[in-house]
Amino acid sequence: MIKLHSVTKYYTPTAPVLKDINLAIKPGEFVSIVGQSGAGKTTLVRLLIAEERPTRGRIEIGDWDITDIKSSVVPYLRRQIGVIFHDFKLLPKKTVMENVSFALEVAGETSSRIRQVVPQVLHIVGLGNKADRYPNQLSGGEQQRVVIARSLVHRPKMLIADEPTGNLDAINTDEIIEILKKINEFGTTILLVTHNREVVNRLRRRVITLADGQIVSDEQTGKYII
Amino acid sequence: MTGLLRIIKFSFQDIGRNLGLSLMTVFILILMLLSVNTLVTMDITTKEAVRLVKGQVNVSLYLVETATEKNVKDVQNYLASFAEVESVNVLSREEVLESFRTRHQFSAEVLQALAELGGNPFGPTIIVKTREPGDYRKIMESISETDYDPLVEAKSFEGHEEALDRIQAITTRIERIGFGLAAIFAIISFLIIFNTVRVAIHTQRVEISIKRLVGANNWFIRGPYLVESLLFTIVSVGLTMVIMYFALAWLDRYLGVVFPNGFSLTKYYQSNMLYLLLLQLFAVLLLTVTSSSLAMRRQLKV
């Protein structure tokens, strides 16, 4: 369960980026967060992965109050959450296999477990035969699938996808959304931040719309309304 | 333990996959170390040259002909009691006479005059050597204020006073210049290393942010850079020592002509090898680790 209680975030003292956000997301939900540029979507993601702290209000993930989370504890939080970005954020000097393994290595998983799990996850995202390639040797869709594999490999309860299809063509977009839907079917909560009207409308899942840092609509089977 | 092994694995991976940057870092470290070593070599050579000049300076006290052995012993003990005095040697009347004869053996007129005087006209001579040329004035002034003054017929100090002052001024200036150069080089070296490491880390700032995003703690991110710093330090110091050894062996052939006392830079480096090696390892490691820690501080903020 993700809960935001009256969360407000200021970067400058005059204009809040998020204003009094109250939100509850149940485990296993697939939620799309939509809104125009500057609506506060990315700030919301940054708050959830503790890259930023709220100016006011409280954030809870499960039983964990991360409002004033200590810097030393942040890595443990991030090992519980999978994050996907539109610009992939893959380590360019590591192979596909090493990129995915890295998420487990930093979490202290044993080498034998890593050798067992990583090929399986790469197979699920359809990259079993490209494990030794470097990111620059892959297409955009393939790179995003590596990111998904990296996010999934430590079995997170929540996956945050910030514009995951932003840099992809229509075919790759469909593939990525299908993978996200499958992951959701296995019980992982998905938080999809997107601009893509078509994707949101086709999903027919919960849609939260942000405008000027506030929630202007929250519908269980919503559409892209802006 | 697994974490440490992974950190070491990542650091070797980073070095191999950023080979150009790694080689450039080592190259700059070697250049910096060679500059410092050149300065150290110059300092050692200068100090040896100054020591050689200082060693050739002494002052003689020519005592009166009537000075007894007890008088000589008393003056000798008095002079030896000064902390500034390095050695006090006495030449007896006979030794002074013999020395005079040897010095003037080709001058028949001088030897003729000596024979006409009959007997030994010389008194004993006390040769004083101080640690610093600047100390002679103090010693000579203090002996003038004692009861021993009537025993002293003449001092060689009077004639050499100006020269001694000049030697003192030159050696002091050389030492100050050496210290100033060392300080400037130390600052330049720090800036070079700091910027080299900073550039190396700056180029990897995106990777650092990605590592943070996937849940790597600060030690997992910082660790490989520290191990790399250690490896770069060992390689650069090792290569610098090898280069310096061959350079000094070449230089020694020319220094042998200047220093007749057998002074050799290679021998100096050999006898101080462990000290120089550890000092440089420690200094470069401290610099690289401090630089990388400072450069990473911003990137590691969550």
Tab-separated table of N, CA and C in Angstrom, chain A residues 79-211:
chain	number	residue	atom	x	y	z
A	79	ARG	N	15.907	-0.960	-3.191
A	79	ARG	CA	15.972	-2.378	-3.546
A	79	ARG	C	14.587	-3.026	-3.484
A	80	GLN	N	13.620	-2.316	-2.876
A	80	GLN	CA	12.240	-2.831	-2.786
A	80	GLN	C	11.383	-2.322	-3.944
A	81	ILE	N	11.888	-1.299	-4.639
A	81	ILE	CA	11.095	-0.673	-5.696
A	81	ILE	C	11.837	-0.811	-7.028
A	82	GLY	N	11.113	-1.215	-8.067
A	82	GLY	CA	11.723	-1.214	-9.391
A	82	GLY	C	11.405	0.111	-10.067
A	83	VAL	N	12.393	0.679	-10.737
A	83	VAL	CA	12.146	1.965	-11.403
A	83	VAL	C	12.558	1.875	-12.867
A	84	ILE	N	11.668	2.367	-13.743
A	84	ILE	CA	11.960	2.377	-15.183
A	84	ILE	C	11.863	3.821	-15.670
A	85	PHE	N	12.885	4.263	-16.414
A	85	PHE	CA	12.876	5.633	-16.924
A	85	PHE	C	12.841	5.633	-18.454
A	86	HIS	N	12.396	6.773	-19.004
A	86	HIS	CA	12.313	6.855	-20.473
A	86	HIS	C	13.715	6.832	-21.094
A	87	ASP	N	14.731	7.329	-20.333
A	87	ASP	CA	16.090	7.342	-20.893
A	87	ASP	C	16.894	6.122	-20.403
A	88	PHE	N	16.197	5.104	-20.013
A	88	PHE	CA	16.731	3.772	-19.693
A	88	PHE	C	17.643	3.722	-18.461
A	89	LYS	N	18.619	4.600	-18.413
A	89	LYS	CA	19.571	4.609	-17.294
A	89	LYS	C	20.256	3.252	-17.095
A	90	LEU	N	20.859	2.792	-18.174
A	90	LEU	CA	21.655	1.563	-18.088
A	90	LEU	C	23.122	1.942	-17.943
A	91	LEU	N	23.892	1.086	-17.291
A	91	LEU	CA	25.325	1.357	-17.145
A	91	LEU	C	26.002	1.040	-18.483
A	92	PRO	N	26.540	2.048	-19.164
A	92	PRO	CA	26.999	1.840	-20.542
A	92	PRO	C	28.204	0.910	-20.674
A	93	LYS	N	29.011	0.816	-19.614
A	93	LYS	CA	30.218	-0.023	-19.700
A	93	LYS	C	29.993	-1.431	-19.158
A	94	LYS	N	28.728	-1.764	-18.920
A	94	LYS	CA	28.423	-3.121	-18.459
A	94	LYS	C	27.514	-3.805	-19.488
A	95	THR	N	27.659	-5.103	-19.606
A	95	THR	CA	26.831	-5.853	-20.556
A	95	THR	C	25.405	-5.964	-19.998
A	96	VAL	N	24.509	-6.506	-20.831
A	96	VAL	CA	23.118	-6.716	-20.408
A	96	VAL	C	23.099	-7.556	-19.128
A	97	MET	N	23.837	-8.660	-19.166
A	97	MET	CA	23.898	-9.569	-18.016
A	97	MET	C	24.418	-8.827	-16.776
A	98	GLU	N	25.485	-8.035	-16.959
A	98	GLU	CA	26.085	-7.334	-15.812
A	98	GLU	C	25.163	-6.242	-15.270
A	99	ASN	N	24.445	-5.563	-16.180
A	99	ASN	CA	23.502	-4.535	-15.731
A	99	ASN	C	22.427	-5.123	-14.837
A	100	VAL	N	21.901	-6.262	-15.254
A	100	VAL	CA	20.821	-6.886	-14.476
A	100	VAL	C	21.396	-7.470	-13.172
A	101	SER	N	22.577	-8.095	-13.295
A	101	SER	CA	23.202	-8.692	-12.102
A	101	SER	C	23.528	-7.628	-11.055
A	102	PHE	N	23.879	-6.431	-11.545
A	102	PHE	CA	24.331	-5.374	-10.637
A	102	PHE	C	23.301	-5.094	-9.538
A	103	ALA	N	21.996	-5.102	-9.933
A	103	ALA	CA	20.938	-4.815	-8.957
A	103	ALA	C	20.937	-5.847	-7.829
A	104	LEU	N	21.315	-7.086	-8.164
A	104	LEU	CA	21.362	-8.129	-7.134
A	104	LEU	C	22.686	-8.079	-6.362
A	105	GLU	N	23.746	-7.749	-7.087
A	105	GLU	CA	25.060	-7.698	-6.427
A	105	GLU	C	25.073	-6.643	-5.318
A	106	VAL	N	24.500	-5.460	-5.607
A	106	VAL	CA	24.496	-4.406	-4.587
A	106	VAL	C	23.619	-4.789	-3.400
A	107	ALA	N	22.657	-5.681	-3.643
A	107	ALA	CA	21.780	-6.110	-2.550
A	107	ALA	C	22.382	-7.270	-1.759
A	108	GLY	N	23.561	-7.718	-2.185
A	108	GLY	CA	24.277	-8.767	-1.437
A	108	GLY	C	23.822	-10.181	-1.753
A	109	GLU	N	23.124	-10.386	-2.881
A	109	GLU	CA	22.721	-11.749	-3.265
A	109	GLU	C	23.956	-12.611	-3.545
A	110	THR	N	23.826	-13.911	-3.322
A	110	THR	CA	24.971	-14.784	-3.573
A	110	THR	C	25.201	-14.930	-5.083
A	111	SER	N	26.432	-15.225	-5.444
A	111	SER	CA	26.781	-15.346	-6.862
A	111	SER	C	26.007	-16.485	-7.528
A	112	SER	N	25.814	-17.579	-6.792
A	112	SER	CA	25.113	-18.727	-7.393
A	112	SER	C	23.653	-18.359	-7.688
A	113	ARG	N	23.060	-17.598	-6.771
A	113	ARG	CA	21.658	-17.172	-6.974
A	113	ARG	C	21.576	-16.215	-8.177
A	114	ILE	N	22.571	-15.345	-8.286
A	114	ILE	CA	22.586	-14.390	-9.409
A	114	ILE	C	22.699	-15.148	-10.731
A	115	ARG	N	23.597	-16.134	-10.756
A	115	ARG	CA	23.786	-16.935	-11.988
A	115	ARG	C	22.516	-17.691	-12.370
A	116	GLN	N	21.721	-18.014	-11.344
A	116	GLN	CA	20.489	-18.772	-11.604
A	116	GLN	C	19.355	-17.844	-12.062
A	117	VAL	N	19.194	-16.709	-11.378
A	117	VAL	CA	18.021	-15.850	-11.595
A	117	VAL	C	18.141	-14.982	-12.848
A	118	VAL	N	19.292	-14.376	-13.054
A	118	VAL	CA	19.423	-13.378	-14.128
A	118	VAL	C	19.094	-13.951	-15.509
A	119	PRO	N	19.613	-15.126	-15.892
A	119	PRO	CA	19.258	-15.668	-17.211
A	119	PRO	C	17.750	-15.909	-17.345
A	120	GLN	N	17.121	-16.307	-16.235
A	120	GLN	CA	15.670	-16.547	-16.276
A	120	GLN	C	14.922	-15.243	-16.595
A	121	VAL	N	15.293	-14.177	-15.894
A	121	VAL	CA	14.608	-12.891	-16.089
A	121	VAL	C	14.872	-12.365	-17.500
A	122	LEU	N	16.091	-12.534	-17.978
A	122	LEU	CA	16.415	-12.076	-19.341
A	122	LEU	C	15.591	-12.858	-20.365
A	123	HIS	N	15.377	-14.126	-20.070
A	123	HIS	CA	14.560	-14.951	-20.959
A	123	HIS	C	13.119	-14.439	-20.980
A	124	ILE	N	12.599	-14.073	-19.807
A	124	ILE	CA	11.209	-13.571	-19.707
A	124	ILE	C	11.022	-12.324	-20.571
A	125	VAL	N	12.035	-11.418	-20.556
A	125	VAL	CA	11.893	-10.176	-21.350
A	125	VAL	C	12.401	-10.360	-22.791
A	126	GLY	N	12.744	-11.579	-23.134
A	126	GLY	CA	13.128	-11.888	-24.514
A	126	GLY	C	14.532	-11.472	-24.903
A	127	LEU	N	15.430	-11.419	-23.926
A	127	LEU	CA	16.807	-11.019	-24.235
A	127	LEU	C	17.833	-12.086	-23.851
A	128	GLY	N	17.334	-13.329	-23.736
A	128	GLY	CA	18.226	-14.418	-23.332
A	128	GLY	C	19.427	-14.573	-24.241
A	129	ASN	N	19.257	-14.229	-25.529
A	129	ASN	CA	20.368	-14.422	-26.480
A	129	ASN	C	21.225	-13.163	-26.647
A	130	LYS	N	20.940	-12.127	-25.872
A	130	LYS	CA	21.716	-10.880	-26.013
A	130	LYS	C	22.375	-10.470	-24.685
A	131	ALA	N	22.618	-11.456	-23.848
A	131	ALA	CA	23.143	-11.179	-22.500
A	131	ALA	C	24.524	-10.538	-22.518
A	132	ASP	N	25.318	-10.825	-23.556
A	132	ASP	CA	26.690	-10.314	-23.577
A	132	ASP	C	26.834	-9.002	-24.349
A	133	ARG	N	25.704	-8.480	-24.814
A	133	ARG	CA	25.772	-7.208	-25.560
A	133	ARG	C	25.867	-6.028	-24.586
A	134	TYR	N	26.440	-4.934	-25.088
A	134	TYR	CA	26.447	-3.692	-24.319
A	134	TYR	C	25.214	-2.873	-24.707
A	135	PRO	N	24.752	-1.961	-23.840
A	135	PRO	CA	23.529	-1.194	-24.132
A	135	PRO	C	23.545	-0.522	-25.505
A	136	ASN	N	24.705	0.012	-25.917
A	136	ASN	CA	24.729	0.722	-27.208
A	136	ASN	C	24.631	-0.230	-28.405
A	137	GLN	N	24.620	-1.540	-28.128
A	137	GLN	CA	24.457	-2.510	-29.215
A	137	GLN	C	23.006	-3.003	-29.310
A	138	LEU	N	22.119	-2.350	-28.528
A	138	LEU	CA	20.712	-2.765	-28.512
A	138	LEU	C	19.821	-1.650	-29.041
A	139	SER	N	18.606	-2.035	-29.505
A	139	SER	CA	17.621	-1.024	-29.927
A	139	SER	C	16.998	-0.406	-28.671
A	140	GLY	N	16.217	0.685	-28.876
A	140	GLY	CA	15.567	1.345	-27.738
A	140	GLY	C	14.655	0.403	-26.972
A	141	GLY	N	13.858	-0.375	-27.723
A	141	GLY	CA	12.934	-1.324	-27.083
A	141	GLY	C	13.685	-2.366	-26.270
A	142	GLU	N	14.802	-2.843	-26.850
A	142	GLU	CA	15.590	-3.866	-26.132
A	142	GLU	C	16.207	-3.287	-24.858
A	143	GLN	N	16.681	-2.040	-24.971
A	143	GLN	CA	17.269	-1.397	-23.783
A	143	GLN	C	16.215	-1.256	-22.682
A	144	GLN	N	14.982	-0.888	-23.091
A	144	GLN	CA	13.940	-0.726	-22.074
A	144	GLN	C	13.603	-2.074	-21.442
A	145	ARG	N	13.720	-3.136	-22.234
A	145	ARG	CA	13.440	-4.471	-21.683
A	145	ARG	C	14.538	-4.882	-20.682
A	146	VAL	N	15.774	-4.432	-20.956
A	146	VAL	CA	16.857	-4.699	-19.980
A	146	VAL	C	16.533	-3.983	-18.669
A	147	VAL	N	16.046	-2.740	-18.809
A	147	VAL	CA	15.705	-1.971	-17.599
A	147	VAL	C	14.601	-2.676	-16.820
A	148	ILE	N	13.616	-3.199	-17.547
A	148	ILE	CA	12.527	-3.919	-16.870
A	148	ILE	C	13.086	-5.166	-16.173
A	149	ALA	N	13.982	-5.876	-16.874
A	149	ALA	CA	14.595	-7.065	-16.266
A	149	ALA	C	15.345	-6.679	-14.991
A	150	ARG	N	16.073	-5.557	-15.062
A	150	ARG	CA	16.833	-5.105	-13.885
A	150	ARG	C	15.880	-4.741	-12.740
A	151	SER	N	14.730	-4.134	-13.096
A	151	SER	CA	13.781	-3.720	-12.056
A	151	SER	C	13.081	-4.921	-11.430
A	152	LEU	N	12.935	-5.976	-12.223
A	152	LEU	CA	12.179	-7.145	-11.757
A	152	LEU	C	13.030	-8.148	-10.991
A	153	VAL	N	14.317	-8.112	-11.237
A	153	VAL	CA	15.172	-9.219	-10.813
A	153	VAL	C	15.175	-9.423	-9.303
A	154	HIS	N	14.960	-8.339	-8.537
A	154	HIS	CA	14.907	-8.556	-7.083
A	154	HIS	C	13.464	-8.622	-6.566
A	155	ARG	N	12.551	-8.937	-7.500
A	155	ARG	CA	11.135	-9.164	-7.164
A	155	ARG	C	10.550	-8.028	-6.316
A	156	PRO	N	10.484	-6.834	-6.878
A	156	PRO	CA	9.943	-5.718	-6.097
A	156	PRO	C	8.428	-5.825	-5.955
A	157	LYS	N	7.903	-5.220	-4.891
A	157	LYS	CA	6.436	-5.227	-4.705
A	157	LYS	C	5.814	-4.117	-5.541
A	158	MET	N	6.666	-3.137	-5.899
A	158	MET	CA	6.140	-2.009	-6.661
A	158	MET	C	7.100	-1.662	-7.799
A	159	LEU	N	6.502	-1.352	-8.950
A	159	LEU	CA	7.310	-0.945	-10.097
A	159	LEU	C	6.844	0.437	-10.544
A	160	ILE	N	7.773	1.392	-10.563
A	160	ILE	CA	7.423	2.741	-11.010
A	160	ILE	C	8.009	2.932	-12.395
A	161	ALA	N	7.142	3.235	-13.361
A	161	ALA	CA	7.616	3.424	-14.739
A	161	ALA	C	7.374	4.872	-15.135
A	162	ASP	N	8.451	5.656	-15.203
A	162	ASP	CA	8.339	7.086	-15.536
A	162	ASP	C	8.560	7.265	-17.038
A	163	GLU	N	7.472	7.451	-17.779
A	163	GLU	CA	7.505	7.593	-19.243
A	163	GLU	C	8.308	6.468	-19.893
A	164	PRO	N	7.976	5.214	-19.612
A	164	PRO	CA	8.808	4.108	-20.125
A	164	PRO	C	8.777	3.981	-21.640
A	165	THR	N	7.734	4.563	-22.268
A	165	THR	CA	7.620	4.430	-23.725
A	165	THR	C	7.975	5.738	-24.432
A	166	GLY	N	8.474	6.695	-23.661
A	166	GLY	CA	8.758	8.025	-24.203
A	166	GLY	C	9.700	8.026	-25.388
A	167	ASN	N	10.638	7.096	-25.429
A	167	ASN	CA	11.639	7.072	-26.498
A	167	ASN	C	11.419	5.906	-27.468
A	168	LEU	N	10.212	5.327	-27.438
A	168	LEU	CA	9.996	4.109	-28.238
A	168	LEU	C	8.953	4.312	-29.336
A	169	ASP	N	9.063	3.514	-30.386
A	169	ASP	CA	8.050	3.568	-31.455
A	169	ASP	C	6.809	2.773	-31.013
A	170	ALA	N	5.785	2.766	-31.862
A	170	ALA	CA	4.491	2.179	-31.489
A	170	ALA	C	4.605	0.686	-31.152
A	171	ILE	N	5.389	-0.056	-31.967
A	171	ILE	CA	5.488	-1.517	-31.744
A	171	ILE	C	6.162	-1.805	-30.411
A	172	ASN	N	7.295	-1.115	-30.183
A	172	ASN	CA	8.004	-1.323	-28.920
A	172	ASN	C	7.172	-0.855	-27.727
A	173	THR	N	6.396	0.218	-27.918
A	173	THR	CA	5.522	0.708	-26.848
A	173	THR	C	4.533	-0.385	-26.447
A	174	ASP	N	3.899	-0.995	-27.442
A	174	ASP	CA	2.939	-2.067	-27.150
A	174	ASP	C	3.607	-3.212	-26.394
A	175	GLU	N	4.800	-3.578	-26.855
A	175	GLU	CA	5.522	-4.689	-26.199
A	175	GLU	C	5.793	-4.384	-24.728
A	176	ILE	N	6.253	-3.175	-24.463
A	176	ILE	CA	6.600	-2.795	-23.082
A	176	ILE	C	5.338	-2.784	-22.211
A	177	ILE	N	4.244	-2.241	-22.754
A	177	ILE	CA	3.003	-2.183	-21.965
A	177	ILE	C	2.494	-3.607	-21.676
A	178	GLU	N	2.636	-4.487	-22.658
A	178	GLU	CA	2.228	-5.881	-22.439
A	178	GLU	C	3.049	-6.522	-21.325
A	179	ILE	N	4.358	-6.246	-21.349
A	179	ILE	CA	5.224	-6.802	-20.285
A	179	ILE	C	4.780	-6.257	-18.919
A	180	LEU	N	4.487	-4.950	-18.863
A	180	LEU	CA	4.059	-4.354	-17.592
A	180	LEU	C	2.746	-4.990	-17.109
A	181	LYS	N	1.841	-5.243	-18.041
A	181	LYS	CA	0.566	-5.865	-17.671
A	181	LYS	C	0.795	-7.272	-17.097
A	182	LYS	N	1.718	-7.994	-17.731
A	182	LYS	CA	2.026	-9.352	-17.240
A	182	LYS	C	2.620	-9.290	-15.833
A	183	ILE	N	3.530	-8.341	-15.655
A	183	ILE	CA	4.158	-8.195	-14.329
A	183	ILE	C	3.076	-7.898	-13.291
A	184	ASN	N	2.113	-7.047	-13.662
A	184	ASN	CA	1.016	-6.692	-12.764
A	184	ASN	C	0.152	-7.904	-12.432
A	185	GLU	N	-0.012	-8.771	-13.437
A	185	GLU	CA	-0.816	-9.985	-13.211
A	185	GLU	C	-0.200	-10.874	-12.143
A	186	PHE	N	1.135	-10.804	-12.012
A	186	PHE	CA	1.812	-11.605	-10.973
A	186	PHE	C	1.739	-10.936	-9.598
A	187	GLY	N	1.072	-9.785	-9.506
A	187	GLY	CA	0.833	-9.164	-8.192
A	187	GLY	C	1.646	-7.923	-7.884
A	188	THR	N	2.492	-7.515	-8.816
A	188	THR	CA	3.307	-6.330	-8.554
A	188	THR	C	2.499	-5.058	-8.830
A	189	THR	N	2.559	-4.120	-7.905
A	189	THR	CA	1.875	-2.834	-8.103
A	189	THR	C	2.621	-2.055	-9.183
A	190	ILE	N	1.867	-1.522	-10.144
A	190	ILE	CA	2.515	-0.749	-11.215
A	190	ILE	C	2.031	0.695	-11.151
A	191	LEU	N	3.016	1.600	-11.176
A	191	LEU	CA	2.694	3.029	-11.232
A	191	LEU	C	3.262	3.552	-12.541
A	192	LEU	N	2.372	3.799	-13.499
A	192	LEU	CA	2.822	4.204	-14.833
A	192	LEU	C	2.621	5.710	-15.017
A	193	VAL	N	3.722	6.422	-15.150
A	193	VAL	CA	3.639	7.861	-15.405
A	193	VAL	C	3.812	8.042	-16.908
A	194	THR	N	2.825	8.632	-17.549
A	194	THR	CA	2.912	8.708	-19.016
A	194	THR	C	2.191	9.916	-19.612
A	195	HIS	N	2.614	10.238	-20.815
A	195	HIS	CA	1.967	11.251	-21.640
A	195	HIS	C	1.099	10.591	-22.706
A	196	ASN	N	1.286	9.287	-22.864
A	196	ASN	CA	0.729	8.582	-24.019
A	196	ASN	C	-0.767	8.300	-23.849
A	197	ARG	N	-1.584	9.123	-24.499
A	197	ARG	CA	-3.042	9.049	-24.398
A	197	ARG	C	-3.546	7.659	-24.806
A	198	GLU	N	-3.033	7.163	-25.928
A	198	GLU	CA	-3.495	5.881	-26.473
A	198	GLU	C	-3.277	4.748	-25.479
A	199	VAL	N	-2.091	4.736	-24.886
A	199	VAL	CA	-1.743	3.683	-23.925
A	199	VAL	C	-2.710	3.718	-22.749
A	200	VAL	N	-2.922	4.900	-22.202
A	200	VAL	CA	-3.784	5.038	-21.017
A	200	VAL	C	-5.216	4.615	-21.344
A	201	ASN	N	-5.712	5.066	-22.472
A	201	ASN	CA	-7.092	4.754	-22.838
A	201	ASN	C	-7.307	3.265	-23.086
A	202	ARG	N	-6.280	2.608	-23.642
A	202	ARG	CA	-6.405	1.183	-23.936
A	202	ARG	C	-6.300	0.311	-22.684
A	203	LEU	N	-5.575	0.812	-21.690
A	203	LEU	CA	-5.354	0.023	-20.473
A	203	LEU	C	-6.647	-0.210	-19.687
A	204	ARG	N	-7.478	0.819	-19.644
A	204	ARG	CA	-8.740	0.750	-18.889
A	204	ARG	C	-8.485	0.380	-17.423
A	205	ARG	N	-7.526	1.048	-16.842
A	205	ARG	CA	-7.236	0.856	-15.415
A	205	ARG	C	-7.384	2.210	-14.721
A	206	ARG	N	-6.982	2.252	-13.448
A	206	ARG	CA	-7.133	3.489	-12.673
A	206	ARG	C	-6.244	4.588	-13.256
A	207	VAL	N	-6.807	5.775	-13.386
A	207	VAL	CA	-6.042	6.910	-13.923
A	207	VAL	C	-6.133	8.094	-12.951
A	208	ILE	N	-4.967	8.593	-12.555
A	208	ILE	CA	-4.915	9.785	-11.704
A	208	ILE	C	-4.382	10.918	-12.566
A	209	THR	N	-5.125	12.022	-12.619
A	209	THR	CA	-4.701	13.146	-13.449
A	209	THR	C	-4.201	14.288	-12.565
A	210	LEU	N	-3.000	14.744	-12.894
A	210	LEU	CA	-2.406	15.867	-12.154
A	210	LEU	C	-2.435	17.120	-13.026
A	211	ALA	N	-2.718	18.254	-12.395
A	211	ALA	CA	-2.613	19.543	-13.096
A	211	ALA	C	-2.176	20.582	-12.075
